[in-house]
Amino acid sequence: MRTTISFTLDDLASLASDCRRCPLAGGRTNLVFGEGNPHADLMLIGEAPGETEDQTGRPFVGRAGQLLTQILKSVEIERSEVYITNVVKCRPPGNRVPTKAEMEACWDWLAAQIALVNPLIIVTLGNTPTQKILNTTEGITALRGRFFAWKGGIEVFPMFHPSFLLRNPSKKKGSPKYLTWLDIQAVKERLEVLRSRNRGS
Ligand code: URA
Ligand code: URA
């Protein structure tokens, strides 16, 4: 007799919950694993938890998170449809950028999340996740707004980080906000194309 054992995101989250793989563990209130639809077509990856996220244990719930929710809403994507996480699961002191070693220590969690969710598209938010996922040192301004073929047929689409948009609130033509509102439309359209292809196959 064969038994099927399925390993879920919840199992992964409980394994991660007492992670001590890097020194960020020592400063956390809560580990912020990720949340959303475990079978999402769209996965979003940020940099690291901020203060509100550390306090609540949930990704993108502070000011940047509220802006992210609005960006998604502008193309009728609900947060509950997508899966949201970060490159590192614990808050760096003073919100500094996570170090290479911290991102390396945390990589297995993210890789397993991606494998379990198996999205059609990954949106990377800002330099940190974009450079980590695409293994490049190129900046977000050069990379955003394009689809990159990634492992397992997944497409990666870099966008500006919502915190960067909070610091650059202009909406005039060509501004980061203006470009972001175009970018999310491109994501929505591409999702529809990829979904209809999947249904056809
Ligand atoms: N910024 C991030 O990159 N991630 C969060 O979860 C919150 C703010
Ligand atoms: N730097 C970042 O890390 N992210 C942005 O979105 C823009 C500049």
mmCIF file of C-alpha atoms and ligand atoms in Angstrom:
data_model
loop_
_atom_site.group_PDB
_atom_site.id
_atom_site.type_symbol
_atom_site.label_atom_id
_atom_site.label_comp_id
_atom_site.label_asym_id
_atom_site.label_seq_id
_atom_site.Cartn_x
_atom_site.Cartn_y
_atom_site.Cartn_z
ATOM 1 C CA MET A 1 0.000 0.000 0.000
ATOM 2 C CA ARG A 2 1.200 3.467 -0.809
ATOM 3 C CA THR A 3 0.762 6.395 1.487
ATOM 4 C CA THR A 4 0.887 9.901 0.111
ATOM 5 C CA ILE A 5 2.560 12.351 2.412
ATOM 6 C CA SER A 6 1.954 15.957 1.540
ATOM 7 C CA PHE A 7 4.166 18.609 2.990
ATOM 8 C CA THR A 8 2.410 21.952 3.181
ATOM 9 C CA LEU A 9 3.346 25.605 3.655
ATOM 10 C CA ASP A 10 1.975 25.337 7.207
ATOM 11 C CA ASP A 11 4.406 22.496 7.897
ATOM 12 C CA LEU A 12 7.211 24.625 6.502
ATOM 13 C CA ALA A 13 6.150 27.620 8.622
ATOM 14 C CA SER A 14 6.198 25.555 11.774
ATOM 15 C CA LEU A 15 9.678 24.244 10.936
ATOM 16 C CA ALA A 16 10.844 27.822 10.351
ATOM 17 C CA SER A 17 9.269 29.187 13.511
ATOM 18 C CA ASP A 18 12.255 28.437 15.747
ATOM 19 C CA CYS A 19 14.909 29.142 13.089
ATOM 20 C CA ARG A 20 18.320 30.191 14.467
ATOM 21 C CA ARG A 21 20.263 30.036 11.237
ATOM 22 C CA CYS A 22 21.462 33.640 11.428
ATOM 23 C CA PRO A 23 21.921 36.381 14.025
ATOM 24 C CA LEU A 24 18.676 38.166 13.022
ATOM 25 C CA ALA A 25 16.864 35.499 15.065
ATOM 26 C CA GLY A 26 18.175 37.153 18.247
ATOM 27 C CA GLY A 27 16.446 40.475 17.534
ATOM 28 C CA ARG A 28 13.035 39.328 16.415
ATOM 29 C CA THR A 29 9.710 39.644 18.192
ATOM 30 C CA ASN A 30 8.089 37.402 15.582
ATOM 31 C CA LEU A 31 9.426 35.562 12.603
ATOM 32 C CA VAL A 32 7.505 36.735 9.521
ATOM 33 C CA PHE A 33 7.174 33.661 7.358
ATOM 34 C CA GLY A 34 4.694 34.809 4.691
ATOM 35 C CA GLU A 35 0.983 34.558 4.021
ATOM 36 C CA GLY A 36 -1.677 34.252 1.394
ATOM 37 C CA ASN A 37 -3.017 31.753 -1.089
ATOM 38 C CA PRO A 38 -0.894 28.571 -0.928
ATOM 39 C CA HIS A 39 -1.662 27.953 -4.637
ATOM 40 C CA ALA A 40 -1.307 31.563 -5.806
ATOM 41 C CA ASP A 41 -0.555 32.322 -9.455
ATOM 42 C CA LEU A 42 1.179 35.491 -8.263
ATOM 43 C CA MET A 43 3.811 35.563 -5.532
ATOM 44 C CA LEU A 44 5.352 38.801 -4.241
ATOM 45 C CA ILE A 45 8.740 38.919 -2.553
ATOM 46 C CA GLY A 46 9.882 41.893 -0.474
ATOM 47 C CA GLU A 47 13.117 42.555 1.372
ATOM 48 C CA ALA A 48 12.616 41.958 5.085
ATOM 49 C CA PRO A 49 10.063 42.563 7.823
ATOM 50 C CA GLY A 50 9.864 46.103 9.198
ATOM 51 C CA GLU A 51 8.730 47.128 12.647
ATOM 52 C CA THR A 52 4.989 46.504 12.175
ATOM 53 C CA GLU A 53 5.678 43.157 10.538
ATOM 54 C CA ASP A 54 8.005 42.116 13.376
ATOM 55 C CA GLN A 55 5.314 43.109 15.884
ATOM 56 C CA THR A 56 2.497 41.253 14.109
ATOM 57 C CA GLY A 57 4.293 38.344 12.436
ATOM 58 C CA ARG A 58 2.669 39.267 9.101
ATOM 59 C CA PRO A 59 4.367 40.551 5.908
ATOM 60 C CA PHE A 60 3.617 43.962 4.415
ATOM 61 C CA VAL A 61 1.115 45.242 6.963
ATOM 62 C CA GLY A 62 2.765 48.611 7.721
ATOM 63 C CA ARG A 63 2.634 51.729 5.535
ATOM 64 C CA ALA A 64 4.487 50.083 2.645
ATOM 65 C CA GLY A 65 2.153 47.125 2.910
ATOM 66 C CA GLN A 66 -0.918 49.320 2.726
ATOM 67 C CA LEU A 67 0.461 50.919 -0.432
ATOM 68 C CA LEU A 68 1.172 47.466 -1.866
ATOM 69 C CA THR A 69 -2.436 46.454 -1.181
ATOM 70 C CA GLN A 70 -3.611 49.577 -3.076
ATOM 71 C CA ILE A 71 -1.324 48.842 -6.023
ATOM 72 C CA LEU A 72 -2.783 45.340 -6.283
ATOM 73 C CA LYS A 73 -6.342 46.664 -5.907
ATOM 74 C CA SER A 74 -5.814 49.057 -8.823
ATOM 75 C CA VAL A 75 -5.941 46.006 -11.096
ATOM 76 C CA GLU A 76 -8.494 44.121 -9.020
ATOM 77 C CA ILE A 77 -6.067 41.756 -7.371
ATOM 78 C CA GLU A 78 -6.971 41.011 -3.735
ATOM 79 C CA ARG A 79 -4.268 40.279 -1.184
ATOM 80 C CA SER A 80 -6.001 37.001 -0.358
ATOM 81 C CA GLU A 81 -5.378 35.754 -3.930
ATOM 82 C CA VAL A 82 -1.609 36.210 -3.832
ATOM 83 C CA TYR A 83 1.201 34.858 -1.669
ATOM 84 C CA ILE A 84 3.469 37.441 0.001
ATOM 85 C CA THR A 85 6.810 36.910 1.688
ATOM 86 C CA ASN A 86 10.293 38.397 2.052
ATOM 87 C CA VAL A 87 13.885 37.390 1.293
ATOM 88 C CA VAL A 88 14.603 37.244 5.023
ATOM 89 C CA LYS A 89 12.026 36.334 7.612
ATOM 90 C CA CYS A 90 13.348 38.332 10.577
ATOM 91 C CA ARG A 91 13.653 42.096 10.953
ATOM 92 C CA PRO A 92 17.163 43.515 10.520
ATOM 93 C CA PRO A 93 18.111 46.067 13.211
ATOM 94 C CA GLY A 94 16.991 49.571 12.215
ATOM 95 C CA ASN A 95 15.599 48.148 8.948
ATOM 96 C CA ARG A 96 19.045 47.935 7.363
ATOM 97 C CA VAL A 97 19.401 45.875 4.192
ATOM 98 C CA PRO A 98 19.960 42.203 5.044
ATOM 99 C CA THR A 99 23.549 41.020 4.551
ATOM 100 C CA LYS A 100 24.553 38.434 1.951
ATOM 101 C CA ALA A 101 25.118 35.923 4.766
ATOM 102 C CA GLU A 102 21.647 36.550 6.225
ATOM 103 C CA MET A 103 20.008 36.141 2.824
ATOM 104 C CA GLU A 104 22.013 32.962 2.235
ATOM 105 C CA ALA A 105 21.020 31.554 5.639
ATOM 106 C CA CYS A 106 17.346 32.250 4.892
ATOM 107 C CA TRP A 107 17.392 31.093 1.251
ATOM 108 C CA ASP A 108 16.183 27.521 1.862
ATOM 109 C CA TRP A 109 12.938 28.812 3.389
ATOM 110 C CA LEU A 110 12.229 31.037 0.389
ATOM 111 C CA ALA A 111 13.215 28.343 -2.121
ATOM 112 C CA ALA A 112 10.843 25.891 -0.428
ATOM 113 C CA GLN A 113 8.034 28.473 -0.381
ATOM 114 C CA ILE A 114 8.479 29.081 -4.111
ATOM 115 C CA ALA A 115 8.508 25.334 -4.808
ATOM 116 C CA LEU A 116 5.336 24.735 -2.771
ATOM 117 C CA VAL A 117 3.365 27.716 -4.105
ATOM 118 C CA ASN A 118 4.695 27.183 -7.643
ATOM 119 C CA PRO A 119 3.353 30.502 -8.974
ATOM 120 C CA LEU A 120 3.161 31.585 -12.607
ATOM 121 C CA ILE A 121 4.748 34.964 -11.826
ATOM 122 C CA ILE A 122 7.012 36.219 -9.043
ATOM 123 C CA VAL A 123 7.092 39.997 -8.518
ATOM 124 C CA THR A 124 10.276 41.077 -6.744
ATOM 125 C CA LEU A 125 9.935 44.372 -4.889
ATOM 126 C CA GLY A 126 13.020 46.608 -4.994
ATOM 127 C CA ASN A 127 16.723 45.879 -5.293
ATOM 128 C CA THR A 128 17.195 43.260 -2.594
ATOM 129 C CA PRO A 129 14.842 40.486 -3.757
ATOM 130 C CA THR A 130 15.425 41.318 -7.431
ATOM 131 C CA GLN A 131 19.198 40.975 -7.154
ATOM 132 C CA LYS A 132 18.937 37.843 -5.021
ATOM 133 C CA ILE A 133 16.429 36.046 -7.261
ATOM 134 C CA LEU A 134 17.979 37.081 -10.587
ATOM 135 C CA ASN A 135 21.551 36.725 -9.274
ATOM 136 C CA THR A 136 22.595 40.115 -10.581
ATOM 137 C CA THR A 137 24.058 43.369 -9.286
ATOM 138 C CA GLU A 138 21.992 45.467 -11.702
ATOM 139 C CA GLY A 139 19.695 48.023 -10.143
ATOM 140 C CA ILE A 140 15.912 47.983 -9.983
ATOM 141 C CA THR A 141 15.572 51.052 -12.224
ATOM 142 C CA ALA A 142 17.169 49.104 -15.086
ATOM 143 C CA LEU A 143 15.400 45.816 -14.359
ATOM 144 C CA ARG A 144 11.825 46.788 -13.460
ATOM 145 C CA GLY A 145 8.934 46.358 -15.822
ATOM 146 C CA ARG A 146 10.299 43.310 -17.676
ATOM 147 C CA PHE A 147 9.608 39.589 -17.442
ATOM 148 C CA PHE A 148 12.600 37.318 -16.868
ATOM 149 C CA ALA A 149 12.403 33.561 -17.483
ATOM 150 C CA TRP A 150 13.319 31.795 -14.245
ATOM 151 C CA LYS A 151 13.506 28.240 -12.931
ATOM 152 C CA GLY A 152 10.603 25.861 -13.430
ATOM 153 C CA GLY A 153 8.937 28.059 -16.057
ATOM 154 C CA ILE A 154 8.253 30.808 -13.515
ATOM 155 C CA GLU A 155 8.479 34.400 -14.803
ATOM 156 C CA VAL A 156 10.079 37.033 -12.597
ATOM 157 C CA PHE A 157 8.915 40.661 -12.868
ATOM 158 C CA PRO A 158 10.819 43.271 -10.810
ATOM 159 C CA MET A 159 8.945 46.347 -9.562
ATOM 160 C CA PHE A 160 9.879 49.292 -7.353
ATOM 161 C CA HIS A 161 9.572 48.693 -3.622
ATOM 162 C CA PRO A 162 6.498 50.398 -2.083
ATOM 163 C CA SER A 163 8.747 52.018 0.579
ATOM 164 C CA PHE A 164 10.648 53.695 -2.252
ATOM 165 C CA LEU A 165 7.324 54.960 -3.623
ATOM 166 C CA LEU A 166 6.438 56.389 -0.193
ATOM 167 C CA ARG A 167 9.656 58.423 -0.368
ATOM 168 C CA ASN A 168 8.940 59.440 -3.990
ATOM 169 C CA PRO A 169 5.245 60.322 -4.044
ATOM 170 C CA SER A 170 5.119 62.178 -7.382
ATOM 171 C CA LYS A 171 2.713 60.605 -9.876
ATOM 172 C CA LYS A 172 3.831 62.624 -12.863
ATOM 173 C CA LYS A 173 4.578 60.879 -16.125
ATOM 174 C CA GLY A 174 7.763 58.792 -15.880
ATOM 175 C CA SER A 175 7.914 58.907 -12.055
ATOM 176 C CA PRO A 176 8.421 55.663 -10.075
ATOM 177 C CA LYS A 177 4.756 55.689 -9.013
ATOM 178 C CA TYR A 178 3.549 56.283 -12.554
ATOM 179 C CA LEU A 179 5.743 53.419 -13.783
ATOM 180 C CA THR A 180 4.544 51.141 -10.979
ATOM 181 C CA TRP A 181 0.904 51.657 -11.904
ATOM 182 C CA LEU A 182 1.833 50.634 -15.472
ATOM 183 C CA ASP A 183 3.885 47.684 -14.220
ATOM 184 C CA ILE A 184 1.059 46.186 -12.205
ATOM 185 C CA GLN A 185 -1.180 46.379 -15.290
ATOM 186 C CA ALA A 186 1.451 44.401 -17.209
ATOM 187 C CA VAL A 187 1.442 41.797 -14.426
ATOM 188 C CA LYS A 188 -2.347 41.511 -14.546
ATOM 189 C CA GLU A 189 -2.347 41.087 -18.328
ATOM 190 C CA ARG A 190 0.450 38.523 -18.279
ATOM 191 C CA LEU A 191 -1.313 36.530 -15.552
ATOM 192 C CA GLU A 192 -4.385 36.292 -17.739
ATOM 193 C CA VAL A 193 -2.321 35.103 -20.719
ATOM 194 C CA LEU A 194 -0.492 32.470 -18.664
ATOM 195 C CA ARG A 195 -3.688 31.265 -16.991
ATOM 196 C CA SER A 196 -5.492 30.818 -20.306
ATOM 197 C CA ARG A 197 -2.473 28.903 -21.687
ATOM 198 C CA ASN A 198 -2.568 26.591 -18.678
ATOM 199 C CA ARG A 199 -6.265 25.983 -19.132
ATOM 200 C CA GLY A 200 -5.707 25.216 -22.814
ATOM 201 C CA SER A 201 -3.041 22.579 -22.159
HETATM 202 N N1 URA B 1 9.065 45.963 3.556
HETATM 203 C C1 URA B 1 9.383 44.734 3.108
HETATM 204 O O1 URA B 1 10.258 44.547 2.261
HETATM 205 N N2 URA B 1 8.711 43.698 3.598
HETATM 206 C C2 URA B 1 7.736 43.815 4.505
HETATM 207 O O2 URA B 1 7.168 42.791 4.893
HETATM 208 C C3 URA B 1 7.422 45.112 4.942
HETATM 209 C C4 URA B 1 8.096 46.158 4.462
HETATM 210 N N1 URA B 2 16.019 51.080 -4.236
HETATM 211 C C1 URA B 2 15.375 49.969 -3.813
HETATM 212 O O1 URA B 2 15.909 49.154 -3.067
HETATM 213 N N2 URA B 2 14.130 49.766 -4.225
HETATM 214 C C2 URA B 2 13.494 50.599 -5.070
HETATM 215 O O2 URA B 2 12.356 50.302 -5.408
HETATM 216 C C3 URA B 2 14.183 51.727 -5.536
HETATM 217 C C4 URA B 2 15.453 51.959 -5.102
#
